[in-house]
Amino acid sequence: MTGQAPSSATRSRSWKTAVPSRAAGSPRRPPARSCAASPCPRGICPGTGLARLSYGQARALLDAHTAVGGMPGTGWDLHEYRHSGLTHLGEAGASLPMLMAKSRHKKPENVRRYFHPSAEAIALALYLGYPAVTSATIGEPYVYDSTIPRRRSVRPPPGRGRPRRASTTDTAPATRLADMNSGSWSDYATILAGTERSGGYMGKMHADEAETDADLVRRLLRAQFPRWADLPITRLASGGTVNAIYRLGEDLTVRLPLRPGGAEAIAMEARLLPRLAPLLPLPIPDVVATGAPGEGYTLAWAVHRWIEGRNPVEGDLAEPELVARDLAEFAVAIRKIDLPGGPPAHRGEPLIAEDQGMRAAIEALRRTDEPFDADEITAAWEEALAAPLWTGPACWTHSDLMPSNLLLAGDRVSAIIDFGTVGMGEPATDLIPAWNLLPASARRVYREAVDVDDATWARSRGWALSMAVIQLPYYRTTNPIISANARHVIREILGTSA
């Protein structure tokens, strides 16, 4: 695909000459130090401590970290990081990736002093030599100082939260990374290990997955929407499994389905979302244009309005009860919509329709080294199947309220995205955030707010469990975000009785 290993010519450039010249008006960077050791192994220069990170890799790091929640400063921009006193960075628009690059340090306690564990995992993965990913579309590499500021406290910008402190126990980097494999941050460091996608994205998830890159996006735009063809294009790292998303300039995104099934949703979303948007309490995608197959790409595609926000992560919500109330408000509102002409939802059938796939996935999971008891999963599944069926009328449901389809701004839900599964079904399918995102305390708040009976709640556990168990053996080696969330769901459900 578009990702490729750095060429020998790129590796042999001096660290000083690899720095792009400062644009007019941009902040002045500290002078680069000369380096006698070239090429620099593992992306770290032993002579100077400078770490080389391309813009594409920086964006991949930022998007991956944002996708798993990050620390309160994830959304800080260059000015805010400078204001905090953490560091001064080189290029305008720099953000958390630069701090991660700076955290590549031999002393993990220094890393943990300032960074959330997920940032530490990425930093240590880089230090330990996960392969870098570059592409001709990424551009020149940036250079950052890897020295960690020796400060015991950080002054946050006005109105921003203070970065949390992580554990300061003495653990060697290799051991720390291995230990994290059993935690909720298990797979995020491997975001950078794939080499099949530009900017550090994962390899192919599906046998029939379409190949996409920024050059394809530009060709499609030039052929069909030339007014946008010269805008900057950046692929966004995501846990999504259906679409490749590219940011287009400041205000738009391009959505390229990865499989034929995903392309079927393009026309449906263009037709339904304008009708649903005024009836919902949270922003949803705004389809600006739809595109036709072309330039070697065989599927329909779309241009959406950019929505600011970050994906939440299980176990790392600053205000989980507020998030629970926002999600409950959405779930109640969408099921009350009285709008004719809705298609069947992707998960619109009774839960028993998942039984064959679920049992096959349990057996597949049994053959892996995943730390789950297949018999316990089977018992929890059969308990959900025993719940009374939904006997009410079919209602509107989103049907795929995974964390990757939610956006947060600050501590609140700011938008619900990806309506490719929307349609008429039963309300239990939209209660899955209770298990894939919310902690137990917020789960109780959520259940009270959605106001459903015991049977519907039990079926929601079944839907969440079936999605997680079916996803895990399929995505465990190709999509670390989805597989980590699947493990979280299984742990949550096996550890609860209601």
Short mmCIF file of C-alpha atoms in Angstrom, two decimals:
data_model
loop_
_atom_site.label_atom_id
_atom_site.label_comp_id
_atom_site.label_asym_id
_atom_site.label_seq_id
_atom_site.Cartn_x
_atom_site.Cartn_y
_atom_site.Cartn_z
CA MET A 1 0.00 0.00 0.00
CA THR A 2 1.26 3.50 0.68
CA GLY A 3 3.37 2.91 3.74
CA GLN A 4 7.00 2.00 3.21
CA ALA A 5 10.20 1.71 5.17
CA PRO A 6 12.53 4.70 5.14
CA SER A 7 14.88 4.63 2.21
CA SER A 8 18.63 4.51 2.77
CA ALA A 9 18.85 8.01 1.31
CA THR A 10 16.41 9.30 3.90
CA ARG A 11 18.18 7.50 6.72
CA SER A 12 21.56 8.87 5.77
CA ARG A 13 20.55 12.53 5.88
CA SER A 14 22.08 14.48 8.71
CA TRP A 15 19.69 15.38 11.47
CA LYS A 16 20.42 19.05 11.05
CA THR A 17 19.72 19.20 7.32
CA ALA A 18 16.59 17.09 7.70
CA VAL A 19 14.85 19.88 9.60
CA PRO A 20 12.53 21.87 7.31
CA SER A 21 13.20 25.58 7.18
CA ARG A 22 11.13 27.75 9.48
CA ALA A 23 8.08 29.21 7.77
CA ALA A 24 7.56 32.93 8.04
CA GLY A 25 5.81 33.79 11.27
CA SER A 26 6.26 30.36 12.81
CA PRO A 27 7.88 29.97 16.22
CA ARG A 28 11.65 29.81 16.31
CA ARG A 29 13.03 26.36 17.19
CA PRO A 30 16.11 25.81 19.31
CA PRO A 31 19.18 25.33 17.11
CA ALA A 32 19.75 21.71 16.08
CA ARG A 33 22.88 20.09 17.43
CA SER A 34 25.36 18.52 15.08
CA CYS A 35 25.61 14.76 14.98
CA ALA A 36 28.58 12.62 14.07
CA ALA A 37 26.60 9.38 14.19
CA SER A 38 24.67 8.91 10.94
CA PRO A 39 22.55 7.04 10.13
CA CYS A 40 20.92 6.99 13.56
CA PRO A 41 19.62 3.57 14.67
CA ARG A 42 16.03 3.11 15.81
CA GLY A 43 15.17 6.70 14.98
CA ILE A 44 17.15 7.99 18.00
CA CYS A 45 20.44 9.76 17.54
CA PRO A 46 22.90 8.51 20.21
CA GLY A 47 25.15 11.49 19.55
CA THR A 48 22.61 14.21 20.31
CA GLY A 49 19.50 12.61 21.77
CA LEU A 50 17.44 14.08 18.93
CA ALA A 51 14.46 12.04 17.76
CA ARG A 52 13.31 12.18 14.16
CA LEU A 53 9.56 12.05 13.58
CA SER A 54 7.77 12.84 10.33
CA TYR A 55 4.60 14.87 10.27
CA GLY A 56 2.61 11.80 9.19
CA GLN A 57 4.01 9.77 12.05
CA ALA A 58 3.27 12.61 14.45
CA ARG A 59 -0.32 12.73 13.26
CA ALA A 60 -0.59 8.95 13.62
CA LEU A 61 0.71 9.18 17.18
CA LEU A 62 -1.66 11.99 18.05
CA ASP A 63 -4.67 10.26 16.52
CA ALA A 64 -3.83 6.94 18.16
CA HIS A 65 -3.35 8.61 21.53
CA THR A 66 -6.54 10.62 21.17
CA ALA A 67 -8.39 7.43 20.22
CA VAL A 68 -7.44 5.85 23.53
CA GLY A 69 -8.33 8.87 25.62
CA GLY A 70 -4.91 10.27 26.33
CA MET A 71 -4.31 12.70 29.15
CA PRO A 72 -6.26 15.93 29.70
CA GLY A 73 -3.76 17.78 27.53
CA THR A 74 -4.37 15.65 24.45
CA GLY A 75 -6.15 18.52 22.73
CA TRP A 76 -3.67 21.21 23.70
CA ASP A 77 -2.10 23.07 20.82
CA LEU A 78 1.43 24.42 20.58
CA HIS A 79 0.66 27.61 22.50
CA GLU A 80 -0.95 25.71 25.36
CA TYR A 81 1.96 23.31 25.73
CA ARG A 82 4.35 26.23 25.88
CA HIS A 83 2.15 27.99 28.43
CA SER A 84 2.20 24.88 30.62
CA GLY A 85 5.97 25.15 30.91
CA LEU A 86 6.44 21.55 29.78
CA THR A 87 8.53 22.38 26.77
CA HIS A 88 9.03 24.71 23.85
CA LEU A 89 8.44 23.05 20.51
CA GLY A 90 9.66 23.80 17.06
CA GLU A 91 6.89 24.02 14.50
CA ALA A 92 3.55 25.82 14.57
CA GLY A 93 0.70 23.38 15.07
CA ALA A 94 2.81 20.88 16.99
CA SER A 95 1.02 18.96 19.71
CA LEU A 96 1.18 15.80 21.82
CA PRO A 97 3.36 13.77 19.39
CA MET A 98 6.22 16.14 20.11
CA LEU A 99 5.94 15.46 23.81
CA MET A 100 5.89 11.74 23.08
CA ALA A 101 8.96 12.15 20.92
CA LYS A 102 10.62 13.98 23.79
CA SER A 103 9.72 11.15 26.13
CA ARG A 104 11.98 8.63 24.41
CA HIS A 105 14.29 8.31 27.34
CA LYS A 106 16.13 5.45 28.99
CA LYS A 107 14.62 6.17 32.39
CA PRO A 108 11.00 5.01 32.38
CA GLU A 109 10.33 6.72 35.70
CA ASN A 110 11.01 10.04 33.98
CA VAL A 111 8.56 9.12 31.23
CA ARG A 112 5.91 8.09 33.75
CA ARG A 113 6.37 11.30 35.71
CA TYR A 114 4.82 13.36 32.95
CA PHE A 115 2.86 11.07 30.65
CA HIS A 116 -0.23 8.93 30.76
CA PRO A 117 0.54 5.18 30.46
CA SER A 118 -0.64 5.07 26.84
CA ALA A 119 1.83 7.82 25.93
CA GLU A 120 4.49 5.88 27.79
CA ALA A 121 3.69 2.72 25.86
CA ILE A 122 4.05 4.52 22.55
CA ALA A 123 7.22 6.28 23.62
CA LEU A 124 8.85 3.09 24.90
CA ALA A 125 7.74 1.16 21.83
CA LEU A 126 9.52 3.74 19.72
CA TYR A 127 12.60 3.62 21.92
CA LEU A 128 12.72 -0.16 21.81
CA GLY A 129 12.75 -0.15 18.05
CA TYR A 130 9.30 -0.67 16.54
CA PRO A 131 9.77 0.01 12.82
CA ALA A 132 9.14 3.55 11.71
CA VAL A 133 6.72 4.15 8.84
CA THR A 134 7.24 6.80 6.21
CA SER A 135 5.82 7.59 2.81
CA ALA A 136 6.58 9.93 -0.02
CA THR A 137 3.34 11.71 0.88
CA ILE A 138 4.38 12.39 4.46
CA GLY A 139 7.02 15.02 3.78
CA GLU A 140 10.24 16.00 5.46
CA PRO A 141 10.93 14.76 9.00
CA TYR A 142 10.91 17.06 11.98
CA VAL A 143 13.53 16.94 14.73
CA TYR A 144 12.88 17.21 18.45
CA ASP A 145 15.00 17.16 21.55
CA SER A 146 14.41 13.95 23.55
CA THR A 147 15.51 15.45 26.89
CA ILE A 148 12.77 15.29 29.52
CA PRO A 149 12.23 18.46 31.55
CA ARG A 150 13.01 17.73 35.18
CA ARG A 151 9.96 19.32 36.74
CA ARG A 152 7.79 17.82 39.44
CA SER A 153 4.69 19.81 38.58
CA VAL A 154 3.17 21.34 35.51
CA ARG A 155 1.20 24.56 35.38
CA PRO A 156 -1.76 23.92 33.05
CA PRO A 157 -3.10 26.59 30.73
CA PRO A 158 -6.08 28.58 32.03
CA GLY A 159 -9.23 26.46 32.02
CA ARG A 160 -7.39 23.21 31.31
CA GLY A 161 -6.94 20.17 33.50
CA ARG A 162 -3.66 19.22 35.11
CA PRO A 163 -1.91 16.24 33.47
CA ARG A 164 -2.31 13.16 35.63
CA ARG A 165 0.62 11.42 37.16
CA ALA A 166 1.18 7.79 36.30
CA SER A 167 2.88 5.13 38.39
CA THR A 168 6.48 5.78 39.38
CA THR A 169 7.45 2.22 40.22
CA ASP A 170 10.82 1.12 38.89
CA THR A 171 10.29 -1.17 35.93
CA ALA A 172 12.55 -1.81 32.97
CA PRO A 173 11.11 -0.65 29.64
CA ALA A 174 10.85 -4.14 28.14
CA THR A 175 9.10 -5.48 31.22
CA ARG A 176 6.77 -2.52 31.34
CA LEU A 177 5.66 -3.05 27.74
CA ALA A 178 5.11 -6.75 28.35
CA ASP A 179 3.12 -6.05 31.51
CA MET A 180 0.89 -3.64 29.62
CA ASN A 181 -0.25 -6.45 27.31
CA SER A 182 -2.78 -7.51 29.91
CA GLY A 183 -4.18 -4.03 30.53
CA SER A 184 -6.69 -1.82 28.76
CA TRP A 185 -3.80 -0.08 26.94
CA SER A 186 -2.57 -3.43 25.65
CA ASP A 187 -2.23 -2.92 21.93
CA TYR A 188 -1.91 0.77 21.32
CA ALA A 189 1.87 0.83 21.11
CA THR A 190 1.64 -1.47 18.07
CA ILE A 191 -0.15 1.28 16.14
CA LEU A 192 3.28 2.23 14.79
CA ALA A 193 4.41 -1.29 13.94
CA GLY A 194 2.39 -1.72 10.74
CA THR A 195 4.04 -0.80 7.46
CA GLU A 196 1.18 -1.27 5.04
CA ARG A 197 -0.49 2.09 5.58
CA SER A 198 0.85 5.60 5.34
CA GLY A 199 1.62 7.33 8.59
CA GLY A 200 1.70 4.33 10.90
CA TYR A 201 -1.69 2.81 10.19
CA MET A 202 -2.57 -0.83 10.53
CA GLY A 203 -2.26 -3.47 7.84
CA LYS A 204 -5.23 -4.89 5.96
CA MET A 205 -8.12 -6.02 8.14
CA HIS A 206 -10.18 -7.69 5.41
CA ALA A 207 -9.27 -9.94 2.49
CA ASP A 208 -11.38 -7.80 0.13
CA GLU A 209 -10.23 -4.47 1.56
CA ALA A 210 -9.73 -1.66 -0.96
CA GLU A 211 -6.38 0.11 -0.97
CA THR A 212 -6.50 3.85 -0.39
CA ASP A 213 -3.99 6.63 0.05
CA ALA A 214 -3.81 10.42 -0.11
CA ASP A 215 -2.84 10.33 -3.77
CA LEU A 216 -6.04 8.41 -4.60
CA VAL A 217 -8.09 10.94 -2.65
CA ARG A 218 -6.52 13.82 -4.57
CA ARG A 219 -7.12 12.13 -7.95
CA LEU A 220 -10.77 11.50 -7.07
CA LEU A 221 -11.21 15.10 -5.98
CA ARG A 222 -9.49 16.47 -9.04
CA ALA A 223 -11.75 14.42 -11.29
CA GLN A 224 -15.05 15.01 -9.47
CA PHE A 225 -14.72 17.97 -7.08
CA PRO A 226 -11.81 20.08 -8.39
CA ARG A 227 -12.62 22.97 -6.03
CA TRP A 228 -11.21 20.85 -3.17
CA ALA A 229 -8.39 19.12 -5.03
CA ASP A 230 -5.59 21.39 -3.79
CA LEU A 231 -6.48 21.29 -0.09
CA PRO A 232 -4.14 19.46 2.33
CA ILE A 233 -5.01 15.76 2.76
CA THR A 234 -4.12 13.79 5.89
CA ARG A 235 -5.20 10.27 6.72
CA LEU A 236 -6.67 9.95 10.21
CA ALA A 237 -5.67 7.01 12.38
CA SER A 238 -8.80 5.28 13.62
CA GLY A 239 -10.17 2.10 15.11
CA GLY A 240 -12.81 2.04 12.40
CA THR A 241 -13.17 -1.10 10.31
CA VAL A 242 -15.43 0.09 7.48
CA ASN A 243 -13.98 3.35 6.14
CA ALA A 244 -10.67 5.09 5.62
CA ILE A 245 -11.04 8.71 6.72
CA TYR A 246 -8.93 11.57 5.36
CA ARG A 247 -9.02 15.11 6.65
CA LEU A 248 -9.42 17.56 3.79
CA GLY A 249 -8.25 21.04 4.63
CA GLU A 250 -9.63 22.44 7.88
CA ASP A 251 -13.35 21.90 7.39
CA LEU A 252 -13.94 18.61 5.52
CA THR A 253 -13.24 14.89 5.61
CA VAL A 254 -13.22 12.32 2.82
CA ARG A 255 -14.75 8.95 3.64
CA LEU A 256 -13.61 6.01 1.51
CA PRO A 257 -15.32 2.66 2.22
CA LEU A 258 -12.86 -0.20 2.56
CA ARG A 259 -15.33 -2.89 1.40
CA PRO A 260 -18.39 -3.05 -0.88
CA GLY A 261 -20.72 -3.34 2.12
CA GLY A 262 -19.50 -0.02 3.45
CA ALA A 263 -20.18 1.66 0.12
CA GLU A 264 -23.86 0.78 0.40
CA ALA A 265 -24.10 3.15 3.36
CA ILE A 266 -22.94 6.20 1.38
CA ALA A 267 -26.25 6.81 -0.41
CA MET A 268 -28.25 5.83 2.66
CA GLU A 269 -26.46 8.33 4.90
CA ALA A 270 -26.83 11.09 2.31
CA ARG A 271 -30.57 10.40 2.25
CA LEU A 272 -31.26 9.85 5.95
CA LEU A 273 -28.87 12.04 7.93
CA PRO A 274 -30.44 15.38 6.94
CA ARG A 275 -33.80 14.00 8.12
CA LEU A 276 -32.45 12.63 11.40
CA ALA A 277 -30.18 15.53 12.39
CA PRO A 278 -32.88 17.98 13.59
CA LEU A 279 -34.50 15.23 15.68
CA LEU A 280 -31.40 14.31 17.69
CA PRO A 281 -29.82 16.09 20.69
CA LEU A 282 -26.22 15.68 19.49
CA PRO A 283 -24.50 16.65 16.22
CA ILE A 284 -24.24 13.93 13.58
CA PRO A 285 -22.32 13.86 10.27
CA ASP A 286 -23.21 16.41 7.61
CA VAL A 287 -22.81 14.95 4.11
CA VAL A 288 -21.46 17.66 1.82
CA ALA A 289 -21.07 15.59 -1.35
CA THR A 290 -21.07 12.01 -2.60
CA GLY A 291 -18.58 10.72 -5.14
CA ALA A 292 -18.69 7.98 -7.76
CA PRO A 293 -16.18 5.18 -8.41
CA GLY A 294 -13.16 6.25 -10.42
CA GLU A 295 -9.37 6.48 -10.65
CA GLY A 296 -9.09 2.74 -10.00
CA TYR A 297 -11.31 2.92 -6.89
CA THR A 298 -14.49 0.90 -7.43
CA LEU A 299 -16.76 2.15 -4.62
CA ALA A 300 -18.96 5.16 -3.90
CA TRP A 301 -17.47 7.64 -1.42
CA ALA A 302 -18.40 10.83 0.38
CA VAL A 303 -17.21 14.20 1.63
CA HIS A 304 -18.41 15.15 5.13
CA ARG A 305 -18.14 18.27 7.22
CA TRP A 306 -15.31 18.05 9.78
CA ILE A 307 -16.52 17.57 13.38
CA GLU A 308 -14.08 18.51 16.12
CA GLY A 309 -13.60 15.96 18.90
CA ARG A 310 -11.74 12.89 20.06
CA ASN A 311 -12.79 9.28 20.53
CA PRO A 312 -13.28 8.27 24.16
CA VAL A 313 -11.55 5.27 25.67
CA GLU A 314 -12.86 2.75 28.12
CA GLY A 315 -11.60 3.31 31.65
CA ASP A 316 -10.34 6.83 31.01
CA LEU A 317 -13.30 9.20 31.15
CA ALA A 318 -12.79 12.32 33.24
CA GLU A 319 -16.54 12.70 33.89
CA PRO A 320 -18.12 9.32 33.15
CA GLU A 321 -21.52 10.20 34.60
CA LEU A 322 -21.81 13.22 32.30
CA VAL A 323 -20.91 11.02 29.34
CA ALA A 324 -23.48 8.47 30.51
CA ARG A 325 -26.21 11.12 30.60
CA ASP A 326 -25.28 12.43 27.14
CA LEU A 327 -25.37 8.94 25.65
CA ALA A 328 -28.63 8.11 27.40
CA GLU A 329 -30.22 11.28 26.03
CA PHE A 330 -29.21 10.23 22.52
CA ALA A 331 -30.45 6.64 22.97
CA VAL A 332 -33.84 7.82 24.22
CA ALA A 333 -34.18 10.47 21.51
CA ILE A 334 -33.38 8.19 18.57
CA ARG A 335 -35.77 5.45 19.67
CA LYS A 336 -38.60 8.04 19.97
CA ILE A 337 -38.17 9.32 16.41
CA ASP A 338 -41.34 8.96 14.38
CA LEU A 339 -39.99 9.06 10.85
CA PRO A 340 -41.35 6.67 8.19
CA GLY A 341 -39.27 4.92 5.59
CA GLY A 342 -36.45 3.66 7.79
CA PRO A 343 -34.43 0.68 6.53
CA PRO A 344 -33.85 -2.39 8.72
CA ALA A 345 -31.00 -1.69 11.15
CA HIS A 346 -27.78 -3.62 10.76
CA ARG A 347 -28.56 -5.36 14.05
CA GLY A 348 -32.32 -5.24 13.66
CA GLU A 349 -33.01 -8.95 14.10
CA PRO A 350 -33.47 -10.76 17.43
CA LEU A 351 -30.28 -11.59 19.34
CA ILE A 352 -30.57 -15.28 18.40
CA ALA A 353 -29.58 -14.31 14.85
CA GLU A 354 -26.03 -13.88 16.19
CA ASP A 355 -25.87 -17.34 17.74
CA GLN A 356 -24.11 -19.23 14.97
CA GLY A 357 -21.44 -16.58 14.47
CA MET A 358 -21.05 -16.16 18.21
CA ARG A 359 -20.43 -19.85 18.88
CA ALA A 360 -17.94 -20.06 16.02
CA ALA A 361 -16.11 -17.03 17.46
CA ILE A 362 -16.04 -18.61 20.94
CA GLU A 363 -14.37 -21.69 19.50
CA ALA A 364 -11.90 -19.52 17.55
CA LEU A 365 -11.13 -17.65 20.76
CA ARG A 366 -10.60 -20.94 22.59
CA ARG A 367 -7.74 -21.71 20.19
CA THR A 368 -5.92 -18.42 20.94
CA ASP A 369 -3.86 -17.37 23.93
CA GLU A 370 -6.46 -14.80 24.97
CA PRO A 371 -6.98 -15.00 28.77
CA PHE A 372 -10.70 -15.80 28.72
CA ASP A 373 -12.64 -18.90 29.70
CA ALA A 374 -14.69 -19.94 26.67
CA ASP A 375 -17.16 -21.79 28.88
CA GLU A 376 -17.79 -18.65 30.95
CA ILE A 377 -18.40 -16.68 27.76
CA THR A 378 -20.81 -19.36 26.55
CA ALA A 379 -22.72 -19.25 29.84
CA ALA A 380 -23.02 -15.44 29.70
CA TRP A 381 -24.19 -15.66 26.10
CA GLU A 382 -26.85 -18.25 26.88
CA GLU A 383 -28.06 -16.13 29.79
CA ALA A 384 -28.58 -13.22 27.37
CA LEU A 385 -30.39 -15.46 24.89
CA ALA A 386 -32.78 -16.52 27.63
CA ALA A 387 -34.03 -12.95 28.09
CA PRO A 388 -37.55 -12.28 26.74
CA LEU A 389 -37.67 -10.96 23.18
CA TRP A 390 -38.54 -7.38 22.32
CA THR A 391 -42.28 -7.28 21.60
CA GLY A 392 -42.66 -3.56 21.01
CA PRO A 393 -42.67 -1.82 17.64
CA ALA A 394 -39.40 -1.46 15.73
CA CYS A 395 -37.69 1.82 16.58
CA TRP A 396 -34.85 3.86 15.12
CA THR A 397 -31.39 2.76 16.33
CA HIS A 398 -27.84 3.74 15.51
CA SER A 399 -26.82 0.09 16.09
CA ASP A 400 -23.06 0.62 16.38
CA LEU A 401 -22.32 2.91 19.34
CA MET A 402 -18.71 1.85 19.71
CA PRO A 403 -16.21 4.33 21.22
CA SER A 404 -14.79 4.85 17.73
CA ASN A 405 -18.19 6.21 16.67
CA LEU A 406 -18.41 8.71 19.53
CA LEU A 407 -16.66 12.07 19.83
CA LEU A 408 -15.89 13.98 23.01
CA ALA A 409 -15.11 17.66 23.47
CA GLY A 410 -13.84 18.35 26.95
CA ASP A 411 -15.70 15.99 29.27
CA ARG A 412 -18.94 15.75 27.23
CA VAL A 413 -20.12 13.87 24.17
CA SER A 414 -19.90 16.28 21.24
CA ALA A 415 -21.13 14.12 18.35
CA ILE A 416 -22.25 10.67 17.22
CA ILE A 417 -20.73 9.56 13.92
CA ASP A 418 -20.83 6.71 11.38
CA PHE A 419 -24.51 6.02 10.74
CA GLY A 420 -23.88 3.24 8.24
CA THR A 421 -25.80 0.80 10.45
CA VAL A 422 -28.76 3.07 11.27
CA GLY A 423 -32.30 1.80 10.83
CA MET A 424 -35.27 0.17 12.49
CA GLY A 425 -34.56 -2.36 15.23
CA GLU A 426 -34.94 -2.79 18.97
CA PRO A 427 -33.62 -0.43 21.68
CA ALA A 428 -31.21 -2.90 23.30
CA THR A 429 -28.68 -2.51 20.48
CA ASP A 430 -28.10 1.14 21.38
CA LEU A 431 -27.34 0.38 25.04
CA ILE A 432 -23.94 -1.20 24.33
CA PRO A 433 -21.94 1.84 25.63
CA ALA A 434 -22.92 0.58 29.08
CA TRP A 435 -20.43 -2.23 28.51
CA ASN A 436 -17.94 -0.95 25.92
CA LEU A 437 -17.24 2.41 27.54
CA LEU A 438 -18.86 3.27 30.87
CA PRO A 439 -17.52 2.18 34.26
CA ALA A 440 -19.86 0.48 36.73
CA SER A 441 -20.77 3.69 38.58
CA ALA A 442 -21.76 5.50 35.39
CA ARG A 443 -23.47 2.36 34.08
CA ARG A 444 -26.02 2.68 36.86
CA VAL A 445 -26.65 6.32 35.98
CA TYR A 446 -27.01 5.34 32.33
CA ARG A 447 -29.53 2.58 33.03
CA GLU A 448 -31.71 4.88 35.11
CA ALA A 449 -31.64 7.52 32.36
CA VAL A 450 -32.48 5.18 29.46
CA ASP A 451 -35.33 3.68 31.54
CA VAL A 452 -35.51 0.14 30.11
CA ASP A 453 -36.80 -3.08 31.61
CA ASP A 454 -34.65 -5.98 32.83
CA ALA A 455 -35.10 -7.98 29.61
CA THR A 456 -33.90 -5.12 27.41
CA TRP A 457 -30.93 -4.56 29.69
CA ALA A 458 -30.05 -8.28 29.55
CA ARG A 459 -30.25 -8.27 25.76
CA SER A 460 -27.96 -5.23 25.64
CA ARG A 461 -25.34 -7.26 27.52
CA GLY A 462 -25.79 -9.98 24.93
CA TRP A 463 -25.36 -7.57 22.03
CA ALA A 464 -22.23 -6.06 23.56
CA LEU A 465 -20.80 -9.51 24.31
CA SER A 466 -21.50 -10.88 20.84
CA MET A 467 -19.91 -7.89 19.14
CA ALA A 468 -16.78 -8.17 21.31
CA VAL A 469 -16.35 -11.93 21.02
CA ILE A 470 -16.88 -11.93 17.25
CA GLN A 471 -14.50 -8.97 16.81
CA LEU A 472 -11.62 -10.25 18.93
CA PRO A 473 -10.43 -13.30 16.95
CA TYR A 474 -11.02 -11.43 13.68
CA TYR A 475 -9.20 -8.18 14.52
CA ARG A 476 -6.71 -9.25 17.21
CA THR A 477 -3.70 -8.97 14.87
CA THR A 478 -4.89 -6.14 12.62
CA ASN A 479 -6.86 -3.62 14.68
CA PRO A 480 -5.44 -2.97 18.16
CA ILE A 481 -8.08 -0.41 19.09
CA ILE A 482 -11.03 -2.69 18.35
CA SER A 483 -9.39 -5.76 19.89
CA ALA A 484 -8.46 -3.91 23.10
CA ASN A 485 -12.03 -2.66 23.46
CA ALA A 486 -13.33 -6.18 22.82
CA ARG A 487 -11.16 -7.50 25.67
CA HIS A 488 -12.49 -4.76 27.91
CA VAL A 489 -16.11 -5.65 27.11
CA ILE A 490 -15.54 -9.34 27.80
CA ARG A 491 -13.89 -8.57 31.13
CA GLU A 492 -16.73 -6.23 32.11
CA ILE A 493 -19.49 -8.66 31.24
CA LEU A 494 -17.86 -11.72 32.76
CA GLY A 495 -17.30 -9.69 35.92
CA THR A 496 -20.93 -8.58 36.31
CA SER A 497 -24.23 -10.35 36.78
CA ALA A 498 -26.54 -7.57 35.60
#
